[in-house]
């Protein structure tokens, strides 16, 4: 007997997908500007910002797709996102010279209302909830 599909991109999950999509666009725009205009000022910070954009994009697509594979890919991306925001957030306070300009994850996402700090935990909760509802 086949397991029911994990529906991460339906119902209230659409809000989670939409928030991920907005952050993907915001992080992409910011990182592209920083890399093309100011790369020499903070190459590590801007590269990590671009990585954040890619992770948000992968999470957005995987959450929208849903299913077993989509939810597994989304969970993996979101776990990397959580580790990234915690690591970069900490480093931006401990070694501020690495982050002379704000990035999506610096200072735990303070420039984005701390949404980057909260969102991975909401995303993981949503995947867990969708998996339980799907079987």
Short mmCIF file of N, CA and C in Angstrom, two decimals:
data_model
loop_
_atom_site.label_atom_id
_atom_site.label_comp_id
_atom_site.label_asym_id
_atom_site.label_seq_id
_atom_site.Cartn_x
_atom_site.Cartn_y
_atom_site.Cartn_z
N UNK A 1 0.84 -1.18 0.00
CA UNK A 1 0.00 0.00 0.00
C UNK A 1 0.88 1.24 0.00
N UNK A 2 0.62 2.16 -0.91
CA UNK A 2 1.43 3.37 -1.03
C UNK A 2 1.10 4.36 0.07
N UNK A 3 2.15 5.04 0.53
CA UNK A 3 1.95 6.08 1.53
C UNK A 3 1.34 7.31 0.89
N UNK A 4 0.49 8.05 1.62
CA UNK A 4 -0.05 9.29 1.08
C UNK A 4 1.09 10.30 0.87
N UNK A 5 0.91 11.15 -0.11
CA UNK A 5 1.91 12.18 -0.41
C UNK A 5 1.99 13.20 0.73
N UNK A 6 3.19 13.72 0.95
CA UNK A 6 3.40 14.76 1.93
C UNK A 6 3.10 16.10 1.24
N UNK A 7 2.07 16.78 1.70
CA UNK A 7 1.62 18.01 1.05
C UNK A 7 2.15 19.22 1.82
N UNK A 8 3.39 19.63 1.50
CA UNK A 8 4.00 20.76 2.21
C UNK A 8 3.66 22.10 1.57
N UNK A 9 3.18 22.09 0.34
CA UNK A 9 2.92 23.35 -0.36
C UNK A 9 1.45 23.69 -0.51
N UNK A 10 0.60 23.05 0.28
CA UNK A 10 -0.83 23.31 0.20
C UNK A 10 -1.34 23.87 1.52
N UNK A 11 -2.54 24.41 1.50
CA UNK A 11 -3.14 24.95 2.70
C UNK A 11 -2.24 26.01 3.32
N UNK A 12 -2.08 25.98 4.65
CA UNK A 12 -1.21 26.96 5.30
C UNK A 12 0.25 26.88 4.84
N UNK A 13 0.61 25.76 4.27
CA UNK A 13 1.97 25.62 3.74
C UNK A 13 2.27 26.60 2.63
N UNK A 14 1.24 27.11 1.98
CA UNK A 14 1.44 28.12 0.94
C UNK A 14 2.07 29.38 1.52
N UNK A 15 1.73 29.70 2.76
CA UNK A 15 2.32 30.88 3.41
C UNK A 15 3.80 30.63 3.65
N UNK A 16 4.15 29.43 4.11
CA UNK A 16 5.56 29.08 4.34
C UNK A 16 6.32 29.16 3.02
N UNK A 17 5.76 28.61 1.96
CA UNK A 17 6.39 28.66 0.64
C UNK A 17 6.55 30.11 0.19
N UNK A 18 5.54 30.93 0.39
CA UNK A 18 5.60 32.34 -0.03
C UNK A 18 6.68 33.09 0.73
N UNK A 19 6.80 32.85 2.02
CA UNK A 19 7.84 33.53 2.80
C UNK A 19 9.22 33.09 2.33
N UNK A 20 9.39 31.80 2.07
CA UNK A 20 10.66 31.33 1.53
C UNK A 20 10.95 31.98 0.18
N UNK A 21 9.95 32.11 -0.67
CA UNK A 21 10.15 32.72 -1.99
C UNK A 21 10.56 34.19 -1.85
N UNK A 22 9.94 34.91 -0.95
CA UNK A 22 10.30 36.32 -0.74
C UNK A 22 11.74 36.43 -0.24
N UNK A 23 12.12 35.58 0.71
CA UNK A 23 13.50 35.62 1.19
C UNK A 23 14.49 35.20 0.10
N UNK A 24 14.09 34.26 -0.74
CA UNK A 24 14.96 33.86 -1.86
C UNK A 24 15.21 35.05 -2.78
N UNK A 25 14.16 35.79 -3.10
CA UNK A 25 14.31 36.97 -3.96
C UNK A 25 15.14 38.05 -3.28
N UNK A 26 14.85 38.32 -2.01
CA UNK A 26 15.58 39.36 -1.29
C UNK A 26 17.06 39.01 -1.15
N UNK A 27 17.35 37.78 -0.78
CA UNK A 27 18.75 37.36 -0.61
C UNK A 27 19.49 37.35 -1.95
N UNK A 28 18.80 36.94 -3.01
CA UNK A 28 19.42 36.94 -4.34
C UNK A 28 19.77 38.36 -4.76
N UNK A 29 18.81 39.25 -4.63
CA UNK A 29 19.05 40.64 -5.01
C UNK A 29 20.18 41.28 -4.23
N UNK A 30 20.15 41.10 -2.92
CA UNK A 30 21.19 41.69 -2.07
C UNK A 30 22.55 41.09 -2.39
N UNK A 31 22.63 39.77 -2.50
CA UNK A 31 23.93 39.14 -2.74
C UNK A 31 24.48 39.50 -4.12
N UNK A 32 23.63 39.57 -5.13
CA UNK A 32 24.11 39.97 -6.46
C UNK A 32 24.66 41.39 -6.45
N UNK A 33 23.97 42.29 -5.78
CA UNK A 33 24.46 43.66 -5.68
C UNK A 33 25.79 43.70 -4.93
N UNK A 34 25.86 43.03 -3.80
CA UNK A 34 27.08 43.05 -3.00
C UNK A 34 28.25 42.40 -3.74
N UNK A 35 28.00 41.31 -4.42
CA UNK A 35 29.08 40.63 -5.14
C UNK A 35 29.55 41.44 -6.34
N UNK A 36 28.62 42.02 -7.07
CA UNK A 36 29.02 42.76 -8.28
C UNK A 36 29.60 44.14 -7.96
N UNK A 37 29.21 44.74 -6.85
CA UNK A 37 29.67 46.10 -6.54
C UNK A 37 30.74 46.20 -5.46
N UNK A 38 30.72 45.28 -4.50
CA UNK A 38 31.56 45.46 -3.32
C UNK A 38 32.32 44.20 -2.90
N UNK A 39 32.54 43.27 -3.79
CA UNK A 39 33.09 41.97 -3.44
C UNK A 39 34.37 42.07 -2.61
N UNK A 40 35.26 43.00 -2.97
CA UNK A 40 36.55 43.10 -2.27
C UNK A 40 36.39 43.51 -0.81
N UNK A 41 35.28 44.11 -0.46
CA UNK A 41 35.07 44.58 0.91
C UNK A 41 34.82 43.41 1.88
N UNK A 42 34.09 42.39 1.44
CA UNK A 42 33.78 41.26 2.33
C UNK A 42 33.42 40.02 1.51
N UNK A 43 34.39 39.42 0.84
CA UNK A 43 34.07 38.30 -0.05
C UNK A 43 33.40 37.12 0.65
N UNK A 44 33.84 36.76 1.84
CA UNK A 44 33.22 35.63 2.55
C UNK A 44 31.77 35.94 2.89
N UNK A 45 31.52 37.11 3.42
CA UNK A 45 30.16 37.48 3.80
C UNK A 45 29.22 37.47 2.59
N UNK A 46 29.68 38.00 1.48
CA UNK A 46 28.82 38.08 0.30
C UNK A 46 28.63 36.71 -0.35
N UNK A 47 29.65 35.87 -0.29
CA UNK A 47 29.51 34.51 -0.80
C UNK A 47 28.50 33.73 0.05
N UNK A 48 28.56 33.91 1.37
CA UNK A 48 27.59 33.25 2.25
C UNK A 48 26.18 33.78 2.00
N UNK A 49 26.07 35.04 1.67
CA UNK A 49 24.77 35.62 1.35
C UNK A 49 24.20 34.99 0.08
N UNK A 50 25.08 34.76 -0.91
CA UNK A 50 24.64 34.09 -2.14
C UNK A 50 24.25 32.64 -1.85
N UNK A 51 25.00 31.98 -0.98
CA UNK A 51 24.65 30.62 -0.58
C UNK A 51 23.28 30.59 0.08
N UNK A 52 23.02 31.57 0.93
CA UNK A 52 21.70 31.67 1.58
C UNK A 52 20.61 31.78 0.52
N UNK A 53 20.84 32.59 -0.50
CA UNK A 53 19.85 32.75 -1.57
C UNK A 53 19.56 31.42 -2.25
N UNK A 54 20.61 30.66 -2.54
CA UNK A 54 20.43 29.35 -3.19
C UNK A 54 19.66 28.41 -2.28
N UNK A 55 20.00 28.40 -1.00
CA UNK A 55 19.31 27.53 -0.05
C UNK A 55 17.84 27.90 0.05
N UNK A 56 17.54 29.20 0.10
CA UNK A 56 16.14 29.62 0.15
C UNK A 56 15.40 29.20 -1.12
N UNK A 57 16.06 29.30 -2.25
CA UNK A 57 15.43 28.89 -3.52
C UNK A 57 15.15 27.39 -3.53
N UNK A 58 16.12 26.59 -3.12
CA UNK A 58 15.93 25.14 -3.07
C UNK A 58 14.79 24.79 -2.12
N UNK A 59 14.77 25.41 -0.94
CA UNK A 59 13.71 25.14 0.04
C UNK A 59 12.35 25.53 -0.53
N UNK A 60 12.28 26.68 -1.21
CA UNK A 60 11.02 27.14 -1.79
C UNK A 60 10.48 26.12 -2.79
N UNK A 61 11.32 25.70 -3.72
CA UNK A 61 10.89 24.77 -4.76
C UNK A 61 10.50 23.42 -4.15
N UNK A 62 11.32 22.93 -3.22
CA UNK A 62 11.05 21.62 -2.63
C UNK A 62 9.78 21.65 -1.78
N UNK A 63 9.56 22.72 -1.02
CA UNK A 63 8.33 22.83 -0.24
C UNK A 63 7.11 22.92 -1.15
N UNK A 64 7.22 23.68 -2.22
CA UNK A 64 6.10 23.82 -3.15
C UNK A 64 5.79 22.49 -3.83
N UNK A 65 6.83 21.74 -4.18
CA UNK A 65 6.64 20.45 -4.85
C UNK A 65 6.00 19.43 -3.90
N UNK A 66 6.49 19.39 -2.67
CA UNK A 66 5.95 18.44 -1.70
C UNK A 66 6.32 17.01 -2.04
N UNK A 67 5.53 16.09 -1.57
CA UNK A 67 5.84 14.68 -1.76
C UNK A 67 6.97 14.24 -0.84
N UNK A 68 7.28 12.98 -0.89
CA UNK A 68 8.32 12.45 -0.02
C UNK A 68 9.68 13.05 -0.37
N UNK A 69 10.03 13.06 -1.65
CA UNK A 69 11.32 13.62 -2.06
C UNK A 69 11.39 15.11 -1.77
N UNK A 70 10.35 15.84 -2.13
CA UNK A 70 10.33 17.29 -1.90
C UNK A 70 10.49 17.63 -0.43
N UNK A 71 9.81 16.90 0.43
CA UNK A 71 9.91 17.20 1.86
C UNK A 71 11.29 16.84 2.41
N UNK A 72 11.90 15.79 1.87
CA UNK A 72 13.27 15.43 2.32
C UNK A 72 14.28 16.48 1.86
N UNK A 73 14.17 16.91 0.61
CA UNK A 73 15.08 17.94 0.09
C UNK A 73 14.88 19.24 0.87
N UNK A 74 13.63 19.61 1.10
CA UNK A 74 13.35 20.83 1.86
C UNK A 74 13.92 20.74 3.26
N UNK A 75 13.74 19.61 3.91
CA UNK A 75 14.27 19.44 5.27
C UNK A 75 15.78 19.58 5.28
N UNK A 76 16.45 18.98 4.31
CA UNK A 76 17.91 19.11 4.23
C UNK A 76 18.35 20.55 4.03
N UNK A 77 17.69 21.24 3.10
CA UNK A 77 18.02 22.65 2.84
C UNK A 77 17.76 23.50 4.08
N UNK A 78 16.67 23.23 4.75
CA UNK A 78 16.30 24.02 5.92
C UNK A 78 17.26 23.75 7.08
N UNK A 79 17.73 22.52 7.23
CA UNK A 79 18.73 22.24 8.27
C UNK A 79 20.03 22.98 7.99
N UNK A 80 20.44 23.04 6.73
CA UNK A 80 21.63 23.81 6.36
C UNK A 80 21.37 25.29 6.62
N UNK A 81 20.18 25.75 6.29
CA UNK A 81 19.80 27.14 6.55
C UNK A 81 19.91 27.47 8.04
N UNK A 82 19.36 26.60 8.89
CA UNK A 82 19.40 26.83 10.34
C UNK A 82 20.85 26.89 10.84
N UNK A 83 21.67 25.95 10.39
CA UNK A 83 23.08 25.97 10.79
C UNK A 83 23.77 27.24 10.29
N UNK A 84 23.46 27.63 9.07
CA UNK A 84 24.07 28.83 8.49
C UNK A 84 23.71 30.10 9.25
N UNK A 85 22.45 30.28 9.54
CA UNK A 85 22.05 31.50 10.24
C UNK A 85 22.61 31.53 11.66
N UNK A 86 22.70 30.38 12.30
CA UNK A 86 23.29 30.34 13.65
C UNK A 86 24.80 30.61 13.60
N UNK A 87 25.49 30.01 12.65
CA UNK A 87 26.93 30.21 12.52
C UNK A 87 27.26 31.64 12.10
N UNK A 88 26.64 32.11 11.03
CA UNK A 88 26.91 33.46 10.54
C UNK A 88 26.46 34.50 11.55
N UNK A 89 25.30 34.27 12.16
CA UNK A 89 24.83 35.20 13.18
C UNK A 89 25.81 35.34 14.32
N UNK A 90 26.35 34.22 14.77
CA UNK A 90 27.34 34.25 15.85
C UNK A 90 28.63 34.92 15.40
N UNK A 91 29.14 34.51 14.23
CA UNK A 91 30.39 35.09 13.72
C UNK A 91 30.27 36.59 13.50
N UNK A 92 29.11 37.06 13.08
CA UNK A 92 28.96 38.50 12.82
C UNK A 92 29.09 39.33 14.09
N UNK A 93 28.86 38.71 15.24
CA UNK A 93 29.07 39.40 16.52
C UNK A 93 30.48 39.17 17.05
N UNK A 94 31.00 37.95 16.89
CA UNK A 94 32.31 37.59 17.45
C UNK A 94 33.46 38.15 16.60
N UNK A 95 33.31 38.09 15.28
CA UNK A 95 34.33 38.58 14.34
C UNK A 95 33.65 39.57 13.38
N UNK A 96 33.28 40.74 13.86
CA UNK A 96 32.51 41.67 13.03
C UNK A 96 33.23 42.14 11.77
N UNK A 97 34.56 42.07 11.74
CA UNK A 97 35.30 42.48 10.54
C UNK A 97 34.97 41.60 9.33
N UNK A 98 34.52 40.36 9.57
CA UNK A 98 34.13 39.49 8.46
C UNK A 98 32.83 39.96 7.80
N UNK A 99 32.04 40.73 8.53
CA UNK A 99 30.72 41.15 8.06
C UNK A 99 30.56 42.67 8.20
N UNK A 100 31.33 43.43 7.39
CA UNK A 100 31.24 44.89 7.51
C UNK A 100 29.89 45.44 7.04
N UNK A 101 29.20 44.70 6.20
CA UNK A 101 27.86 45.09 5.73
C UNK A 101 26.89 44.00 6.15
N UNK A 102 25.64 44.37 6.27
CA UNK A 102 24.63 43.37 6.63
C UNK A 102 24.43 42.39 5.48
N UNK A 103 24.20 41.15 5.86
CA UNK A 103 23.81 40.11 4.91
C UNK A 103 22.54 39.48 5.47
N UNK A 104 21.97 38.56 4.74
CA UNK A 104 20.70 37.97 5.16
C UNK A 104 20.83 37.24 6.49
N UNK A 105 21.97 36.63 6.77
CA UNK A 105 22.13 35.86 8.00
C UNK A 105 22.93 36.59 9.07
N UNK A 106 23.61 37.69 8.74
CA UNK A 106 24.41 38.38 9.76
C UNK A 106 23.50 38.92 10.86
N UNK A 107 24.04 38.93 12.06
CA UNK A 107 23.29 39.37 13.24
C UNK A 107 21.95 38.64 13.34
N UNK A 108 21.98 37.36 12.97
CA UNK A 108 20.81 36.47 13.04
C UNK A 108 19.62 37.00 12.22
N UNK A 109 19.94 37.70 11.13
CA UNK A 109 18.87 38.19 10.26
C UNK A 109 18.18 39.44 10.78
N UNK A 110 18.88 40.24 11.58
CA UNK A 110 18.26 41.44 12.17
C UNK A 110 17.74 42.40 11.10
N UNK A 111 18.43 42.46 9.96
CA UNK A 111 17.99 43.34 8.88
C UNK A 111 16.70 42.88 8.22
N UNK A 112 16.28 41.67 8.53
CA UNK A 112 15.05 41.10 7.98
C UNK A 112 14.08 40.77 9.11
N UNK A 113 14.17 41.53 10.20
CA UNK A 113 13.26 41.32 11.32
C UNK A 113 13.45 39.98 12.02
N UNK A 114 14.65 39.44 11.98
CA UNK A 114 15.00 38.13 12.55
C UNK A 114 14.22 36.97 11.93
N UNK A 115 13.57 37.23 10.81
CA UNK A 115 12.86 36.17 10.10
C UNK A 115 13.80 35.02 9.71
N UNK A 116 15.03 35.31 9.25
CA UNK A 116 15.93 34.20 8.92
C UNK A 116 16.27 33.30 10.12
N UNK A 117 16.18 33.81 11.33
CA UNK A 117 16.43 33.00 12.51
C UNK A 117 15.23 32.13 12.86
N UNK A 118 14.03 32.64 12.65
CA UNK A 118 12.81 31.93 13.03
C UNK A 118 12.34 30.97 11.93
N UNK A 119 12.49 31.38 10.67
CA UNK A 119 11.92 30.63 9.55
C UNK A 119 12.36 29.17 9.46
N UNK A 120 13.63 28.83 9.67
CA UNK A 120 13.96 27.40 9.53
C UNK A 120 13.21 26.52 10.53
N UNK A 121 12.97 27.04 11.71
CA UNK A 121 12.26 26.25 12.71
C UNK A 121 10.78 26.12 12.37
N UNK A 122 10.22 27.17 11.78
CA UNK A 122 8.85 27.09 11.28
C UNK A 122 8.78 26.11 10.12
N UNK A 123 9.75 26.19 9.21
CA UNK A 123 9.78 25.27 8.07
C UNK A 123 9.90 23.81 8.49
N UNK A 124 10.78 23.53 9.44
CA UNK A 124 10.92 22.15 9.92
C UNK A 124 9.67 21.68 10.63
N UNK A 125 9.06 22.55 11.40
CA UNK A 125 7.79 22.21 12.07
C UNK A 125 6.72 21.89 11.03
N UNK A 126 6.65 22.71 9.97
CA UNK A 126 5.63 22.50 8.95
C UNK A 126 5.84 21.17 8.23
N UNK A 127 7.07 20.85 7.90
CA UNK A 127 7.36 19.57 7.23
C UNK A 127 6.96 18.41 8.14
N UNK A 128 7.33 18.50 9.41
CA UNK A 128 6.96 17.45 10.37
C UNK A 128 5.44 17.29 10.45
N UNK A 129 4.73 18.41 10.52
CA UNK A 129 3.28 18.38 10.60
C UNK A 129 2.67 17.78 9.33
N UNK A 130 3.18 18.18 8.18
CA UNK A 130 2.66 17.66 6.91
C UNK A 130 2.93 16.16 6.78
N UNK A 131 4.08 15.72 7.23
CA UNK A 131 4.40 14.29 7.17
C UNK A 131 3.47 13.49 8.06
N UNK A 132 3.20 13.99 9.25
CA UNK A 132 2.29 13.29 10.16
C UNK A 132 0.88 13.24 9.61
N UNK A 133 0.44 14.33 8.98
CA UNK A 133 -0.90 14.37 8.40
C UNK A 133 -1.01 13.45 7.18
N UNK A 134 0.13 13.29 6.46
CA UNK A 134 0.11 12.47 5.26
C UNK A 134 0.30 10.99 5.51
N UNK A 135 0.62 10.63 6.69
CA UNK A 135 0.75 9.21 6.95
C UNK A 135 2.07 8.88 7.48
#
